[in-house]
Amino acid sequence: MGIFQGGYAGKLLYVDLTDGSVQVKPLERDFALKYIGGRGFSSRILYEGLRAGVDPLSPDNLLVFAAGPLSGTPLPSASRLVVAAKSPMTGAIGDASSGGYWAPELKYAGFDAIVVKGRSSKPVYLWVEDGKAELRPAEHLWGKRIHETGKLLKEEIGDEDIHICAIGPGGENLVRYACIVTDEEGVGARTGMGAVMGSKNLKAVAVRGSQDVAIADPKRFQEVIDEYRQTLEGEVWTETLRRLGTPNLVAHRQKLGIWGAKNFQQATIEGWEQISGEAFREKYLVKVMGCMGCIVRCRRYSAILDGSCTPFYTKGPEYETINALGAKPYIIDPAVILQAHFLCDDYGIDEHGAASAISMAMELYERGILKKEDVDGEELVFGNGEAFLRLIEKIVYRKGFGDLLAEGTRIMGQRLHAEYYAIHVKGQEVDASDPRSLVTRALTYCVATRGSCHLRGFPYIDEFITPDEGMKYFGTTAVSDVKALEGKGKLVAWSEDWITIANLMGLCIFAWYRSRTFSMLIKRGLDLVTDAYVAATGLPMTQEKLLRCGERVYNLEKLFNYREGLGRESDYPPPRFFDEAMPDGPGKGAHLDRADYEGLLNDYYTARGWDPATGRPTPEKLKELELVEIG
Amino acid sequence: MGIFQGGYAGKLLYVDLTDGSVQVKPLERDFALKYIGGRGFSSRILYEGLRAGVDPLSPDNLLVFAAGPLSGTPLPSASRLVVAAKSPMTGAIGDASSGGYWAPELKYAGFDAIVVKGRSSKPVYLWVEDGKAELRPAEHLWGKRIHETGKLLKEEIGDEDIHICAIGPGGENLVRYACIVTDEEGVGARTGMGAVMGSKNLKAVAVRGSQDVAIADPKRFQEVIDEYRQTLEGEVWTETLRRLGTPNLVAHRQKLGIWGAKNFQQATIEGWEQISGEAFREKYLVKVMGCMGCIVRCRRYSAILDGSCTPFYTKGPEYETINALGAKPYIIDPAVILQAHFLCDDYGIDEHGAASAISMAMELYERGILKKEDVDGEELVFGNGEAFLRLIEKIVYRKGFGDLLAEGTRIMGQRLHAEYYAIHVKGQEVDASDPRSLVTRALTYCVATRGSCHLRGFPYIDEFITPDEGMKYFGTTAVSDVKALEGKGKLVAWSEDWITIANLMGLCIFAWYRSRTFSMLIKRGLDLVTDAYVAATGLPMTQEKLLRCGERVYNLEKLFNYREGLGRESDYPPPRFFDEAMPDGPGKGAHLDRADYEGLLNDYYTARGWDPATGRPTPEKLKELELVEIG
């Protein structure tokens, strides 16, 4: 029995690229209630459908595209697509998220998710339209960059309003951190999903639909939307995001001194004002954009048209762009950063993957471990923007030294016998911030199920918690003290479950997370979303059950990883964070303390109901989460 | 309680490269009785010591060097070393075997096995002498080829009689099929053990000892040795091996038409006489050699000194050399084959790995899938010996196109979207013979626990079995019919267990296997070896128990692989063997039949007591084998 109304499209599309068959299956009500959507659907499908040890780039891997039950509704920010597979970077569960219009369009086309298996013998694209799907030849698209692919597909299909999820040459050439790009503007960047898509010879998935997303209680749903909008409008954060986008964080990172510049050898940046949100706004902003239904409007659209380089338009930059392409290789030049950003997106590779690989190589070059003849004759020092741009192109086409860079820092470390300089967790490079000055931040990066990630949990919630709220929600007033360790295992676990809910619903965590107070965060993050889900789907749901869904999916992902051999030992930071103190800035002298880290990891496992010795969910926990049958 | 006499040295050496510590542990009697030695020790140690999913090139992998209880005794052919780790080629259990003098010397130095974990921050070698061991700097050896490494080590230690197990630049540069080489003459070639050693920054293990291998019943042991020698001397096969070495098989393979030439596109070779055993003997043989204690003397020592190329001496060639470096790339020129052989051994890479990668590239080039600009401008057609030699060097140093070739055919297939042309099982390339004309041969290649392998089981035993013996040992007279399928699942399983015994004892399977009659094969392979084990160790053993040990280890390896995700689906041949008929020779038109294969695989699993749906050993089988505790 499928669900044919209420938030869900009610159908799942199964595509077998090996034999070219396409199958539609109903979405089961129990499945939907237990896993909600998005990352919940994909993680469950991957756990069930994959054997342990499957080669991520083999036809046996599955690639899942999943929307959420609120995707395609006018609820602000409910636009996120989850694309998921076993990751070729980590060997763990892989998923990436992308905003824009693709996930809503998938719902309008009548599907909640697409599950792709096998491998086509020749390049193909998938064309999905109003409940039907077919594979079409894509040899003429193979080799094309993202913008060109979109243009050609729109011409071929004869419809400007289709939405496209595609890979560029990066994914085709199996660059390990290749990404998938939606509509030339949204990037599912991390864990190498573009390489998986490339390994399947699947160039693109184009969707178009005209079906409604039925709402069970439209009147109540509209009330919730109104209230959600109001809470968003009332936030200072919304105002800041609208004006500067995520690059507003540049000033913040400089103030805290957590840049991780020069491959995590420097904490602050001299001349950071040149690459601030203000600087990018002033010099390159063309227009402000937003995802479907979102009132925040944090997206940027920028261009360089002054003749200083080949002219281009690009979405972005984001803060992470500036972190990756600016801080890591220490290129304090907004024009080079924006060019590199355009190249990464148009070629379809993750900025952090490319930047981390090149930055690691820069450090090895400066230390004399790599010689000029090893790096195609480049003078590969930090700050060399021209070499940086050349190497991005070489990565994409796996030319010369780019072939090794395309493997990412973990394999570079192995190949060059220089693992110490590979700054990753589980094979995925550390993004966002240097966590040495905040052990809870380090913990969230390290336990993140998809490898190092700053988006899997937000322990910084303690900034908004009063001691009273700390006692009420986490059983200790200490949890509101940012530097205290007490209660933080529980806080991290809670924040992971709570963020997971956003990923299940298809909501943007920027709209979801930032609040001035903890009570506001609970309101928007739990009260309103529960109400929205009930109003949209007509299904029974409570705040408590929803948190339980988040916890269930997190446990399921941990089980996936454990089955792949990733136990406690995989939840540790790179040794540099223990062994080297931060050299400058407000956090100067800070490094992770091993005893603190071990203690916090134990607390976290205990809070999660996982065996501290192995990091595996206990049978009792699995039973409690109704995951017994696959434990 | 260790065993300090009777075949065993009684001690295991544990080396942690990360912290530089060395530890000696006693060998337990129960462990020895259950796993015997060699591949039994290594498989058990790997199963216990590794997590599922561990990256084979990470410090977490273990590398085991193991001798057998008969190694170091004068029993003919008891000289084999097993080197084992999780394989970087297959992700399955990896092990390789090498003859000569290293394993006996390890026993004389007081150890049955060495277990290496971790990773040294700088290149080191391990020096083992009479019960002691230490790590020494090896930066001056890093980058050196095998012959040069041996020369320098002997000078440094000041002893010409040390025995050395080393890697060359191939292992250092993590060529996925890098091998380890003992004393410049024995090659543990397959499953990429050299890459694992390289990833650990371990350049060599040098051993020297003056201790005896104590024999429990010397008089009886001498009787068994005499009888074993007599059975060997009486074989026609011994005579042939002594005269021509394994290259005697060249004529045989041509007669059967199972060369697998041109990346398995051609079954016979025009002008094969130029690369026959006779031809190599006549042109290049310098002297005949043998492993410690062996009377067969099948080893060759050859040279090219006529000025046609840089002069060199090399052990070999073997038949497999000629198959790999001659047939696969279709280079019907003994001088080029011998040069390529010398390079592979001196650089430390597996000939089949290198030849398969280049041969696949040649096919892709001829089909237009690879262009000249993709292969560094080479005219990469079959038979181009100069390009072949150049590419071997490029593989070792991962230069240009060599960097992709160094990954092996499975990854080449993924990267080039040309998986059909990658002729491997589980990631290891098919060696020895084209199995299309004999489905039992195909089965043994496909179910081999270390990936495609012609040495894991010998179903051809049916050639020697009379119908009466068939009925007695396998319950059907049909088993003696080479082409019949009935009883063959059981025959293959039996032959795998029986060959495993040789690998546990440290015996050479060439001395072990060939016989004119099945009863002779049982005699030498079971009667005499059981007697030898009892006489040497003083431990209780029967033929039945010994076969059970073989079965136990085979099941343990299957469990290892299953834990890594390799189930039934990993036990299939490359699609070419189903889809393309052999184009020429006596087997013309033959291809594997899917129904036959499925049926035979079912029979095999059933005979093994494994679940046909998954290929996993059943709980009942594990209990029977006393493997319950790790099932």
Tab-separated table of N, CA, C and O in Angstrom, chain B residues 193-258:
chain	number	residue	atom	x	y	z
B	193	MET	N	51.422	-7.997	-1.642
B	193	MET	CA	52.041	-7.934	-0.313
B	193	MET	C	53.177	-6.906	-0.240
B	193	MET	O	53.456	-6.334	0.814
B	194	GLY	N	53.825	-6.656	-1.384
B	194	GLY	CA	54.887	-5.651	-1.412
B	194	GLY	C	54.362	-4.247	-1.157
B	194	GLY	O	55.043	-3.418	-0.550
B	195	ALA	N	53.144	-3.976	-1.624
B	195	ALA	CA	52.548	-2.657	-1.375
B	195	ALA	C	52.238	-2.486	0.108
B	195	ALA	O	52.429	-1.405	0.679
B	196	VAL	N	51.775	-3.560	0.747
B	196	VAL	CA	51.509	-3.484	2.194
B	196	VAL	C	52.812	-3.210	2.944
B	196	VAL	O	52.879	-2.348	3.820
B	197	MET	N	53.857	-3.921	2.553
B	197	MET	CA	55.169	-3.723	3.205
B	197	MET	C	55.654	-2.290	2.971
B	197	MET	O	56.156	-1.635	3.890
B	198	GLY	N	55.478	-1.807	1.750
B	198	GLY	CA	55.859	-0.430	1.435
B	198	GLY	C	55.070	0.581	2.244
B	198	GLY	O	55.611	1.591	2.703
B	199	SER	N	53.784	0.314	2.422
B	199	SER	CA	52.946	1.260	3.171
B	199	SER	C	53.387	1.355	4.627
B	199	SER	O	53.087	2.323	5.305
B	200	LYS	N	54.094	0.341	5.082
B	200	LYS	CA	54.571	0.336	6.467
B	200	LYS	C	55.976	0.913	6.594
B	200	LYS	O	56.546	0.960	7.675
B	201	ASN	N	56.538	1.367	5.470
B	201	ASN	CA	57.920	1.882	5.452
B	201	ASN	C	58.925	0.818	5.870
B	201	ASN	O	59.971	1.140	6.450
B	202	LEU	N	58.583	-0.429	5.598
B	202	LEU	CA	59.485	-1.538	5.945
B	202	LEU	C	60.176	-2.009	4.668
B	202	LEU	O	59.556	-2.598	3.787
B	203	LYS	N	61.449	-1.743	4.536
B	203	LYS	CA	62.156	-2.043	3.304
B	203	LYS	C	62.546	-3.514	3.216
B	203	LYS	O	62.497	-4.107	2.134
B	204	ALA	N	62.955	-4.114	4.335
B	204	ALA	CA	63.464	-5.488	4.274
B	204	ALA	C	63.396	-6.154	5.633
B	204	ALA	O	63.301	-5.479	6.659
B	205	VAL	N	63.401	-7.469	5.600
B	205	VAL	CA	63.585	-8.260	6.826
B	205	VAL	C	64.764	-9.190	6.559
B	205	VAL	O	64.704	-10.049	5.675
B	206	ALA	N	65.847	-8.964	7.291
B	206	ALA	CA	67.048	-9.792	7.121
B	206	ALA	C	67.137	-10.749	8.299
B	206	ALA	O	66.934	-10.335	9.444
B	207	VAL	N	67.398	-12.016	8.016
B	207	VAL	CA	67.450	-13.002	9.104
B	207	VAL	C	68.722	-13.847	9.046
B	207	VAL	O	69.279	-14.113	7.975
B	208	ARG	N	69.149	-14.256	10.231
B	208	ARG	CA	70.310	-15.128	10.342
B	208	ARG	C	70.162	-15.899	11.642
B	208	ARG	O	69.812	-15.329	12.679
B	209	GLY	N	70.388	-17.192	11.581
B	209	GLY	CA	70.251	-17.967	12.806
B	209	GLY	C	71.190	-19.154	12.822
B	209	GLY	O	71.677	-19.600	11.777
B	210	SER	N	71.430	-19.636	14.016
B	210	SER	CA	72.331	-20.779	14.147
B	210	SER	C	71.695	-21.875	14.997
B	210	SER	O	72.364	-22.775	15.457
B	211	GLN	N	70.366	-21.753	15.205
B	211	GLN	CA	69.704	-22.735	16.054
B	211	GLN	C	69.226	-23.915	15.208
B	211	GLN	O	68.919	-23.778	14.029
B	212	ASP	N	69.128	-25.049	15.868
B	212	ASP	CA	68.611	-26.229	15.178
B	212	ASP	C	67.096	-26.218	15.154
B	212	ASP	O	66.461	-25.653	16.028
B	213	VAL	N	66.536	-26.886	14.144
B	213	VAL	CA	65.126	-27.233	14.223
B	213	VAL	C	65.081	-28.637	14.823
B	213	VAL	O	65.468	-29.613	14.167
B	214	ALA	N	64.641	-28.696	16.069
B	214	ALA	CA	64.674	-29.986	16.770
B	214	ALA	C	63.679	-30.958	16.145
B	214	ALA	O	62.590	-30.566	15.738
B	215	ILE	N	64.064	-32.195	16.044
B	215	ILE	CA	63.206	-33.239	15.495
B	215	ILE	C	62.893	-34.233	16.611
B	215	ILE	O	63.813	-34.745	17.272
B	216	ALA	N	61.626	-34.510	16.799
B	216	ALA	CA	61.216	-35.352	17.928
B	216	ALA	C	61.730	-36.788	17.776
B	216	ALA	O	62.206	-37.402	18.729
B	217	ASP	N	61.610	-37.318	16.552
B	217	ASP	CA	62.020	-38.709	16.310
B	217	ASP	C	62.916	-38.740	15.074
B	217	ASP	O	62.460	-39.045	13.957
B	218	PRO	N	64.211	-38.413	15.257
B	218	PRO	CA	65.108	-38.230	14.110
B	218	PRO	C	65.202	-39.463	13.209
B	218	PRO	O	65.251	-39.342	11.983
B	219	LYS	N	65.194	-40.637	13.807
B	219	LYS	CA	65.358	-41.848	13.005
B	219	LYS	C	64.160	-42.033	12.071
B	219	LYS	O	64.307	-42.236	10.867
B	220	ARG	N	62.993	-41.927	12.641
B	220	ARG	CA	61.769	-42.081	11.847
B	220	ARG	C	61.684	-40.970	10.785
B	220	ARG	O	61.285	-41.216	9.649
B	221	PHE	N	62.065	-39.756	11.173
B	221	PHE	CA	62.003	-38.634	10.241
B	221	PHE	C	62.903	-38.898	9.032
B	221	PHE	O	62.532	-38.633	7.887
B	222	GLN	N	64.076	-39.453	9.289
B	222	GLN	CA	64.992	-39.752	8.187
B	222	GLN	C	64.392	-40.805	7.260
B	222	GLN	O	64.521	-40.710	6.025
B	223	GLU	N	63.700	-41.774	7.830
B	223	GLU	CA	63.031	-42.781	6.997
B	223	GLU	C	61.998	-42.140	6.069
B	223	GLU	O	61.898	-42.459	4.886
B	224	VAL	N	61.230	-41.224	6.647
B	224	VAL	CA	60.195	-40.547	5.843
B	224	VAL	C	60.837	-39.722	4.728
B	224	VAL	O	60.395	-39.738	3.573
B	225	ILE	N	61.918	-39.016	5.078
B	225	ILE	CA	62.621	-38.228	4.066
B	225	ILE	C	63.082	-39.126	2.918
B	225	ILE	O	62.908	-38.792	1.741
B	226	ASP	N	63.655	-40.255	3.270
B	226	ASP	CA	64.144	-41.170	2.234
B	226	ASP	C	62.999	-41.621	1.323
B	226	ASP	O	63.127	-41.646	0.098
B	227	GLU	N	61.893	-41.940	1.958
B	227	GLU	CA	60.757	-42.412	1.172
B	227	GLU	C	60.189	-41.288	0.283
B	227	GLU	O	59.834	-41.492	-0.865
B	228	TYR	N	60.136	-40.084	0.858
B	228	TYR	CA	59.644	-38.931	0.112
B	228	TYR	C	60.529	-38.666	-1.102
B	228	TYR	O	60.053	-38.434	-2.215
B	229	ARG	N	61.822	-38.747	-0.879
B	229	ARG	CA	62.765	-38.549	-1.982
B	229	ARG	C	62.542	-39.586	-3.080
B	229	ARG	O	62.554	-39.272	-4.260
B	230	GLN	N	62.346	-40.811	-2.641
B	230	GLN	CA	62.128	-41.876	-3.626
B	230	GLN	C	60.886	-41.649	-4.472
B	230	GLN	O	60.894	-41.835	-5.682
B	231	THR	N	59.800	-41.230	-3.801
B	231	THR	CA	58.580	-40.993	-4.589
B	231	THR	C	58.810	-39.851	-5.571
B	231	THR	O	58.331	-39.893	-6.703
B	232	LEU	N	59.553	-38.846	-5.159
B	232	LEU	CA	59.840	-37.733	-6.063
B	232	LEU	C	60.723	-38.188	-7.225
B	232	LEU	O	60.466	-37.864	-8.394
B	233	GLU	N	61.756	-38.938	-6.899
B	233	GLU	CA	62.691	-39.386	-7.937
B	233	GLU	C	61.981	-40.246	-8.978
B	233	GLU	O	62.328	-40.247	-10.150
B	234	GLY	N	60.973	-40.987	-8.513
B	234	GLY	CA	60.293	-41.902	-9.414
B	234	GLY	C	59.336	-41.243	-10.402
B	234	GLY	O	58.796	-41.904	-11.286
B	235	GLU	N	59.140	-39.943	-10.265
B	235	GLU	CA	58.148	-39.268	-11.111
B	235	GLU	C	58.742	-38.791	-12.439
B	235	GLU	O	59.815	-38.171	-12.442
B	236	VAL	N	58.032	-38.999	-13.506
B	236	VAL	CA	58.429	-38.435	-14.796
B	236	VAL	C	58.493	-36.910	-14.697
B	236	VAL	O	59.375	-36.241	-15.225
B	237	TRP	N	57.543	-36.368	-14.002
B	237	TRP	CA	57.408	-34.921	-13.813
B	237	TRP	C	58.682	-34.314	-13.213
B	237	TRP	O	59.128	-33.248	-13.614
B	238	THR	N	59.311	-35.019	-12.268
B	238	THR	CA	60.549	-34.534	-11.669
B	238	THR	C	61.631	-34.404	-12.735
B	238	THR	O	62.340	-33.399	-12.812
B	239	GLU	N	61.730	-35.427	-13.555
B	239	GLU	CA	62.705	-35.435	-14.633
B	239	GLU	C	62.495	-34.234	-15.561
B	239	GLU	O	63.436	-33.508	-15.906
B	240	THR	N	61.248	-34.028	-15.942
B	240	THR	CA	60.911	-32.917	-16.839
B	240	THR	C	61.214	-31.577	-16.194
B	240	THR	O	61.789	-30.680	-16.812
B	241	LEU	N	60.828	-31.433	-14.935
B	241	LEU	CA	61.063	-30.172	-14.223
B	241	LEU	C	62.555	-29.884	-14.117
B	241	LEU	O	62.993	-28.740	-14.229
B	242	ARG	N	63.318	-30.925	-13.890
B	242	ARG	CA	64.749	-30.731	-13.718
B	242	ARG	C	65.397	-30.249	-15.013
B	242	ARG	O	66.284	-29.410	-15.011
B	243	ARG	N	64.897	-30.762	-16.118
B	243	ARG	CA	65.505	-30.413	-17.403
B	243	ARG	C	65.047	-29.038	-17.895
B	243	ARG	O	65.851	-28.238	-18.360
B	244	LEU	N	63.750	-28.781	-17.779
B	244	LEU	CA	63.215	-27.564	-18.394
B	244	LEU	C	62.633	-26.568	-17.401
B	244	LEU	O	62.290	-25.442	-17.780
B	245	GLY	N	62.511	-26.980	-16.140
B	245	GLY	CA	61.797	-26.108	-15.197
B	245	GLY	C	60.321	-26.043	-15.571
B	245	GLY	O	59.849	-26.788	-16.448
B	246	THR	N	59.596	-25.148	-14.929
B	246	THR	CA	58.165	-25.044	-15.260
B	246	THR	C	57.918	-24.637	-16.716
B	246	THR	O	56.836	-24.923	-17.230
B	247	PRO	N	58.878	-23.999	-17.411
B	247	PRO	CA	58.612	-23.689	-18.828
B	247	PRO	C	58.327	-24.914	-19.692
B	247	PRO	O	57.928	-24.776	-20.854
B	248	ASN	N	58.504	-26.117	-19.129
B	248	ASN	CA	58.080	-27.298	-19.898
B	248	ASN	C	56.595	-27.207	-20.245
B	248	ASN	O	56.130	-27.824	-21.206
B	249	LEU	N	55.853	-26.419	-19.477
B	249	LEU	CA	54.406	-26.322	-19.696
B	249	LEU	C	54.029	-25.547	-20.953
B	249	LEU	O	52.879	-25.590	-21.400
B	250	VAL	N	54.996	-24.816	-21.522
B	250	VAL	CA	54.681	-24.010	-22.703
B	250	VAL	C	54.086	-24.890	-23.808
B	250	VAL	O	53.037	-24.571	-24.392
B	251	ALA	N	54.732	-26.005	-24.071
B	251	ALA	CA	54.246	-26.906	-25.126
B	251	ALA	C	52.859	-27.459	-24.784
B	251	ALA	O	51.977	-27.573	-25.648
B	252	HIS	N	52.688	-27.748	-23.512
B	252	HIS	CA	51.423	-28.299	-23.027
B	252	HIS	C	50.268	-27.308	-23.203
B	252	HIS	O	49.184	-27.652	-23.677
B	253	ARG	N	50.519	-26.033	-22.860
B	253	ARG	CA	49.475	-25.013	-22.980
B	253	ARG	C	49.098	-24.763	-24.444
B	253	ARG	O	47.944	-24.501	-24.770
B	254	GLN	N	50.135	-24.840	-25.290
B	254	GLN	CA	49.876	-24.661	-26.716
B	254	GLN	C	49.016	-25.808	-27.240
B	254	GLN	O	48.073	-25.598	-28.010
B	255	LYS	N	49.348	-27.018	-26.775
B	255	LYS	CA	48.612	-28.209	-27.216
B	255	LYS	C	47.141	-28.124	-26.799
B	255	LYS	O	46.232	-28.445	-27.586
B	256	LEU	N	46.917	-27.672	-25.571
B	256	LEU	CA	45.535	-27.543	-25.096
B	256	LEU	C	44.848	-26.290	-25.653
B	256	LEU	O	43.618	-26.206	-25.669
B	257	GLY	N	45.662	-25.320	-26.076
B	257	GLY	CA	45.077	-24.065	-26.566
B	257	GLY	C	44.391	-23.287	-25.464
B	257	GLY	O	43.220	-22.912	-25.582
B	258	ILE	N	45.132	-23.039	-24.380
B	258	ILE	CA	44.531	-22.305	-23.253
B	258	ILE	C	45.445	-21.176	-22.790
B	258	ILE	O	45.571	-20.895	-21.603
